[in-house]
CSV table of C-alpha atoms and ligand atoms in Angstrom, one decimal:
chain,number,residue,atom,x,y,z
K,258,MET,CA,87.6,37.4,-144.4
K,259,ASP,CA,90.6,39.6,-143.7
K,260,ALA,CA,93.3,40.0,-146.3
K,261,ALA,CA,95.9,37.9,-144.2
K,262,VAL,CA,93.6,35.1,-144.1
K,263,ASN,CA,92.9,35.3,-147.8
K,264,GLN,CA,96.7,35.4,-148.5
K,265,THR,CA,97.4,32.3,-146.4
K,266,GLN,CA,94.9,30.5,-148.4
K,267,ASP,CA,96.1,31.6,-151.5
K,268,ARG,CA,99.7,30.5,-150.6
K,269,ILE,CA,98.8,26.9,-149.3
K,270,GLY,CA,96.5,26.5,-152.1
K,271,VAL,CA,99.3,27.0,-154.7
K,272,LEU,CA,101.7,24.8,-152.9
K,273,GLU,CA,98.8,22.1,-152.8
K,274,GLU,CA,97.9,22.5,-156.4
K,275,LEU,CA,101.5,21.7,-157.6
K,276,LEU,CA,101.9,18.9,-155.1
K,277,GLY,CA,98.5,17.6,-156.4
K,278,GLU,CA,99.6,18.2,-160.3
K,279,ARG,CA,103.0,16.9,-160.3
K,280,TYR,CA,103.5,13.1,-161.4
K,281,SER,CA,106.0,11.1,-162.7
K,282,VAL,CA,106.1,11.9,-166.5
K,283,ARG,CA,107.4,9.1,-168.7
K,284,ALA,CA,107.0,10.5,-172.1
K,285,PHE,CA,108.5,13.9,-173.1
K,286,LEU,CA,108.2,16.0,-176.0
K,287,PRO,CA,111.6,16.7,-178.0
K,288,ARG,CA,111.6,20.3,-177.5
K,289,GLU,CA,114.5,21.7,-175.5
K,290,VAL,CA,113.6,23.9,-172.4
K,291,PRO,CA,115.1,27.4,-172.4
K,292,ARG,CA,118.3,27.7,-170.4
K,293,GLU,CA,116.7,30.8,-168.3
K,294,THR,CA,113.6,28.4,-167.5
K,295,ILE,CA,116.3,25.5,-166.5
K,296,GLU,CA,118.0,28.1,-164.2
K,297,HIS,CA,114.9,29.4,-162.5
K,298,VAL,CA,114.1,26.1,-161.6
K,299,LEU,CA,117.8,25.4,-160.2
K,300,THR,CA,117.8,29.0,-158.3
K,301,ALA,CA,114.3,28.2,-156.7
K,302,ALA,CA,115.5,24.3,-155.7
K,303,GLN,CA,118.7,26.0,-154.0
K,304,ARG,CA,116.8,27.0,-151.3
K,305,THR,CA,116.6,23.6,-150.0
K,306,ALA,CA,117.3,23.0,-146.3
K,307,SER,CA,120.2,20.6,-145.2
K,308,TRP,CA,121.9,19.4,-142.4
K,309,CYS,CA,124.1,22.2,-141.1
K,310,ASN,CA,123.4,24.0,-144.3
K,311,SER,CA,126.0,21.7,-146.2
K,312,GLN,CA,124.1,21.8,-149.2
K,313,PRO,CA,125.7,18.6,-150.5
K,314,TRP,CA,124.0,18.4,-153.8
K,315,GLN,CA,125.8,19.0,-157.0
K,316,VAL,CA,123.9,18.7,-160.1
K,317,LEU,CA,125.0,17.7,-163.5
K,318,ILE,CA,122.5,18.7,-166.5
K,319,ALA,CA,123.3,17.0,-169.9
K,320,SER,CA,121.3,18.4,-172.9
K,321,GLY,CA,121.9,18.0,-176.7
K,322,GLU,CA,124.8,16.0,-177.9
K,323,ALA,CA,126.2,15.6,-174.6
K,324,LYS,CA,122.9,13.8,-173.3
K,325,GLU,CA,123.0,11.7,-176.4
K,326,ARG,CA,126.4,10.3,-175.8
K,327,PHE,CA,125.4,9.5,-172.1
K,328,ARG,CA,122.2,8.2,-173.4
K,329,LYS,CA,123.9,5.7,-175.6
K,330,LEU,CA,126.6,4.7,-173.2
K,331,ILE,CA,124.2,4.1,-170.1
K,332,TYR,CA,121.5,2.3,-172.1
K,333,ALA,CA,124.3,-0.1,-173.6
K,334,GLU,CA,125.6,-1.1,-169.9
K,335,ALA,CA,121.7,-1.4,-168.7
K,336,ALA,CA,121.1,-3.5,-171.8
K,337,SER,CA,124.0,-5.7,-171.6
K,338,GLY,CA,122.7,-7.0,-168.3
K,339,ALA,CA,126.1,-5.6,-166.4
K,340,ARG,CA,125.7,-6.1,-162.7
K,341,ASP,CA,124.4,-3.3,-160.3
K,342,ASP,CA,126.7,-0.8,-159.4
K,343,HIS,CA,125.1,1.5,-156.9
K,344,ASP,CA,126.7,4.0,-154.5
K,345,PHE,CA,124.1,3.5,-152.1
K,346,THR,CA,122.4,0.4,-151.4
K,347,PRO,CA,119.2,-0.1,-153.0
K,348,PRO,CA,116.1,-1.4,-150.9
K,349,ARG,CA,116.7,-4.8,-150.0
K,350,GLU,CA,113.2,-6.0,-150.0
K,351,TYR,CA,109.6,-4.8,-150.3
K,352,LEU,CA,107.4,-6.1,-147.6
K,353,GLY,CA,103.6,-5.9,-146.7
K,354,VAL,CA,102.3,-2.5,-147.6
K,355,TYR,CA,105.3,-1.6,-149.4
K,356,LEU,CA,105.1,-4.4,-151.6
K,357,GLU,CA,101.2,-3.9,-152.2
K,358,ARG,CA,101.9,-0.2,-152.9
K,359,ARG,CA,104.8,-1.1,-155.3
K,360,ARG,CA,102.6,-3.7,-157.0
K,361,GLU,CA,99.7,-1.2,-157.3
K,362,SER,CA,102.1,1.6,-159.0
K,363,GLY,CA,103.7,-1.1,-161.0
K,364,PHE,CA,100.2,-2.5,-162.6
K,365,GLN,CA,99.0,1.1,-163.2
K,366,LEU,CA,102.2,1.4,-165.5
K,367,TYR,CA,101.6,-1.7,-166.9
K,368,ASN,CA,98.0,-1.7,-167.5
K,369,THR,CA,98.0,1.8,-169.2
K,370,LEU,CA,100.7,0.4,-171.7
K,371,GLY,CA,98.6,-2.4,-172.3
K,372,ILE,CA,101.4,-5.0,-170.9
K,373,ALA,CA,100.2,-8.2,-169.6
K,374,ARG,CA,100.6,-9.2,-165.9
K,375,GLY,CA,103.5,-11.5,-165.7
K,376,ASP,CA,105.1,-10.5,-169.2
K,377,LYS,CA,108.5,-10.2,-167.6
K,378,MET,CA,110.2,-9.3,-171.3
K,379,ALA,CA,107.6,-6.4,-171.8
K,380,TYR,CA,108.5,-5.2,-168.0
K,381,ALA,CA,112.1,-5.1,-168.7
K,382,LYS,CA,111.7,-3.5,-172.0
K,383,GLN,CA,109.9,-0.4,-170.4
K,384,ALA,CA,112.3,-0.6,-167.5
K,385,LEU,CA,114.9,0.1,-170.3
K,386,GLU,CA,113.0,3.4,-171.0
K,387,ASN,CA,114.7,4.9,-168.2
K,388,TYR,CA,117.9,4.8,-169.9
K,389,ASN,CA,116.2,6.6,-172.8
K,390,PHE,CA,115.5,9.2,-170.1
K,391,PHE,CA,111.9,8.4,-171.5
K,392,GLY,CA,112.6,11.0,-174.3
K,393,ALA,CA,113.1,13.8,-172.3
K,394,PRO,CA,115.6,16.4,-173.7
K,395,HIS,CA,117.6,17.0,-170.6
K,396,VAL,CA,118.9,14.7,-167.8
K,397,ALA,CA,120.1,15.8,-164.3
K,398,ILE,CA,122.4,13.9,-162.1
K,399,ILE,CA,122.2,14.4,-158.6
K,400,HIS,CA,125.3,13.4,-156.5
K,401,THR,CA,126.5,14.2,-152.9
K,402,ASP,CA,129.6,14.0,-150.8
K,403,GLU,CA,130.5,10.6,-149.5
K,404,PRO,CA,131.8,11.4,-145.9
K,405,LEU,CA,128.3,12.9,-145.4
K,406,GLY,CA,126.8,9.5,-145.6
K,407,ILE,CA,123.1,9.0,-145.9
K,408,TYR,CA,122.1,12.4,-144.6
K,409,GLY,CA,123.8,13.8,-147.7
K,410,ALA,CA,121.4,11.5,-149.6
K,411,ILE,CA,118.4,13.1,-147.6
K,412,ASP,CA,119.5,16.5,-148.3
K,413,CYS,CA,119.7,15.7,-151.9
K,414,GLY,CA,116.1,13.9,-151.8
K,415,ALA,CA,114.9,17.2,-150.7
K,416,TYR,CA,116.5,18.8,-153.2
K,417,VAL,CA,115.0,16.6,-155.8
K,418,SER,CA,111.5,17.4,-154.4
K,419,ASN,CA,112.2,21.4,-154.8
K,420,PHE,CA,113.4,20.9,-158.0
K,421,MET,CA,110.3,19.0,-159.1
K,422,LEU,CA,107.8,21.3,-157.6
K,423,ALA,CA,109.6,24.3,-159.1
K,424,ALA,CA,109.7,22.6,-162.5
K,425,GLN,CA,106.0,21.8,-162.0
K,426,ALA,CA,105.5,25.6,-161.5
K,427,LEU,CA,107.2,26.4,-164.5
K,428,GLY,CA,105.1,24.3,-166.8
K,429,LEU,CA,107.8,21.7,-166.9
K,430,GLY,CA,107.3,17.7,-166.3
K,431,THR,CA,110.0,15.6,-164.4
K,432,ILE,CA,110.8,12.1,-163.4
K,433,PRO,CA,113.0,11.4,-160.5
K,434,GLN,CA,115.1,8.0,-161.6
K,435,ALA,CA,117.0,6.1,-158.9
K,436,ALA,CA,117.6,3.7,-162.0
K,437,LEU,CA,120.4,5.8,-163.2
K,438,ALA,CA,122.3,5.2,-159.8
K,439,ARG,CA,122.5,1.6,-160.7
K,440,HIS,CA,125.5,2.8,-163.1
K,441,SER,CA,127.0,5.0,-160.5
K,442,GLY,CA,130.5,3.9,-161.6
K,443,LEU,CA,129.8,4.6,-165.3
K,444,ILE,CA,128.4,8.3,-164.4
K,445,ARG,CA,131.5,9.1,-162.2
K,446,ARG,CA,133.9,7.9,-165.2
K,447,HIS,CA,132.1,9.4,-168.0
K,448,PHE,CA,131.2,12.9,-166.1
K,449,LYS,CA,134.8,12.9,-164.4
K,450,LEU,CA,133.2,13.2,-161.0
K,451,GLY,CA,135.6,13.2,-158.0
K,452,ASP,CA,136.1,9.8,-156.2
K,453,ASN,CA,134.4,11.2,-153.1
K,454,ARG,CA,131.3,12.0,-155.2
K,455,ARG,CA,128.1,9.5,-154.8
K,456,VAL,CA,125.4,9.4,-157.2
K,457,VAL,CA,121.9,9.6,-155.7
K,458,CYS,CA,119.5,9.6,-158.7
K,459,GLY,CA,118.7,11.5,-161.8
K,460,ILE,CA,116.0,13.5,-162.9
K,461,SER,CA,114.8,13.6,-166.6
K,462,PHE,CA,113.1,16.5,-167.3
K,463,GLY,CA,111.3,18.7,-170.2
K,464,PHE,CA,107.8,19.4,-171.7
K,465,ALA,CA,105.2,16.6,-170.8
K,466,ASP,CA,103.7,14.7,-173.7
K,467,HIS,CA,100.3,15.0,-172.4
K,468,GLU,CA,98.8,13.1,-175.3
K,469,HIS,CA,100.9,9.6,-174.4
K,470,LYS,CA,99.0,7.3,-172.5
K,471,VAL,CA,101.9,6.5,-170.2
K,472,ASN,CA,101.1,10.1,-168.5
K,473,SER,CA,97.5,9.4,-168.2
K,474,TYR,CA,97.2,7.8,-164.8
K,475,ARG,CA,97.9,9.2,-161.2
K,476,THR,CA,99.2,7.0,-158.3
K,477,SER,CA,97.3,7.0,-154.9
K,478,ARG,CA,98.6,8.0,-151.6
K,479,ALA,CA,97.7,6.5,-148.2
K,480,SER,CA,95.8,8.8,-145.7
K,481,VAL,CA,97.3,11.0,-143.1
K,482,ALA,CA,95.5,8.6,-140.7
K,483,ASP,CA,97.5,5.6,-142.0
K,484,THR,CA,100.8,7.6,-141.7
K,485,VAL,CA,101.0,9.7,-138.7
K,486,THR,CA,100.4,8.9,-135.0
K,487,PHE,CA,99.8,11.9,-132.6
K,488,VAL,CA,101.3,11.5,-129.1
K,489,GLU,CA,99.9,14.1,-126.5
K,490,GLU,CA,99.9,12.4,-123.2
S,43,FMN,C1,114.0,8.9,-155.3
S,43,FMN,C2,113.1,8.0,-156.5
S,43,FMN,C3,113.6,7.5,-157.5
S,43,FMN,C4,112.6,6.9,-158.3
S,43,FMN,N1,113.1,6.4,-159.6
S,43,FMN,C5,112.3,6.0,-160.4
S,43,FMN,C6,113.0,5.3,-161.9
S,43,FMN,O1,114.2,4.9,-161.5
S,43,FMN,N2,112.2,5.1,-162.5
S,43,FMN,C7,110.7,5.2,-162.8
S,43,FMN,O2,110.0,5.1,-163.8
S,43,FMN,N3,110.4,6.0,-161.6
S,43,FMN,C8,111.1,6.4,-160.3
S,43,FMN,N4,110.5,7.2,-159.6
S,43,FMN,C9,109.0,7.4,-159.4
S,43,FMN,C10,108.1,6.6,-158.6
S,43,FMN,O3,107.9,5.5,-159.1
S,43,FMN,C11,106.9,7.7,-158.5
S,43,FMN,O4,107.2,9.0,-157.6
S,43,FMN,C12,105.9,7.0,-157.7
S,43,FMN,O5,105.1,5.7,-158.3
S,43,FMN,C13,104.9,8.0,-157.5
S,43,FMN,O6,104.4,8.5,-158.5
S,43,FMN,P1,103.9,9.7,-159.1
S,43,FMN,O7,105.6,10.4,-158.8
S,43,FMN,O8,103.6,9.9,-160.4
S,43,FMN,O9,103.3,10.8,-158.2
S,43,FMN,C14,111.3,7.5,-158.5
S,43,FMN,C15,110.8,8.3,-157.8
S,43,FMN,C16,111.7,8.8,-156.3
S,43,FMN,C17,111.2,9.5,-155.3
């Protein structure tokens, strides 16, 4: 095999390995990530494509005392049963196959944690762990510019993906969290974001606790055949 073919296989191999190994980490070691590693992730993710190269993502990363202050505040609001305060409309309803997939991944999580089906109290307790950032030492808030609307949010989604893959390549674990965006108003006030900024989601990150059972399962994916339609004539 010639060198060019070998190199291509190596490159797609690395990408597939990162895509295959990444998963949503829901238990972290308390150890902080060195700043230069975080900056490496950020520099890589900065190459994300966006409509008109607008690069609407702005990223706020809270660590140490700042993370603790934010954690206490957002946890208290979430636990108080306060009304949802999203900047972007969340899914209205999961129907058909989307409901099935949602249920499957939910049951994987609950089964792994030994939570019985239908135990709504336990579900709610586990959901609140979002607001402890699952024990991560760092939490990033990704926000976009209001006038860019949904496409600004799409660009941020692509950024989140690249952030997660870069973090994976550098030995970190991540979890994207729309749950944090339920408290967009609190986030905007607490971090003094401009009135024109809209919270897309958070990413908690750090070193995964590989021993924790919550990190032991992997979600499935639909096949390409179930996803893609080729139209040729
Ligand atoms: C935009 C986005 C928001 C998410 N929000 C949450 C969240 O708030 N809490 C959570 O536990 N998982 C959240 N997840 C993780 C998904 O549940 C997870 O990606 C999905 O079940 C697939 O599993 P995997 O990431 O382990 O491959 C989110 C994922 C994405 C892409």
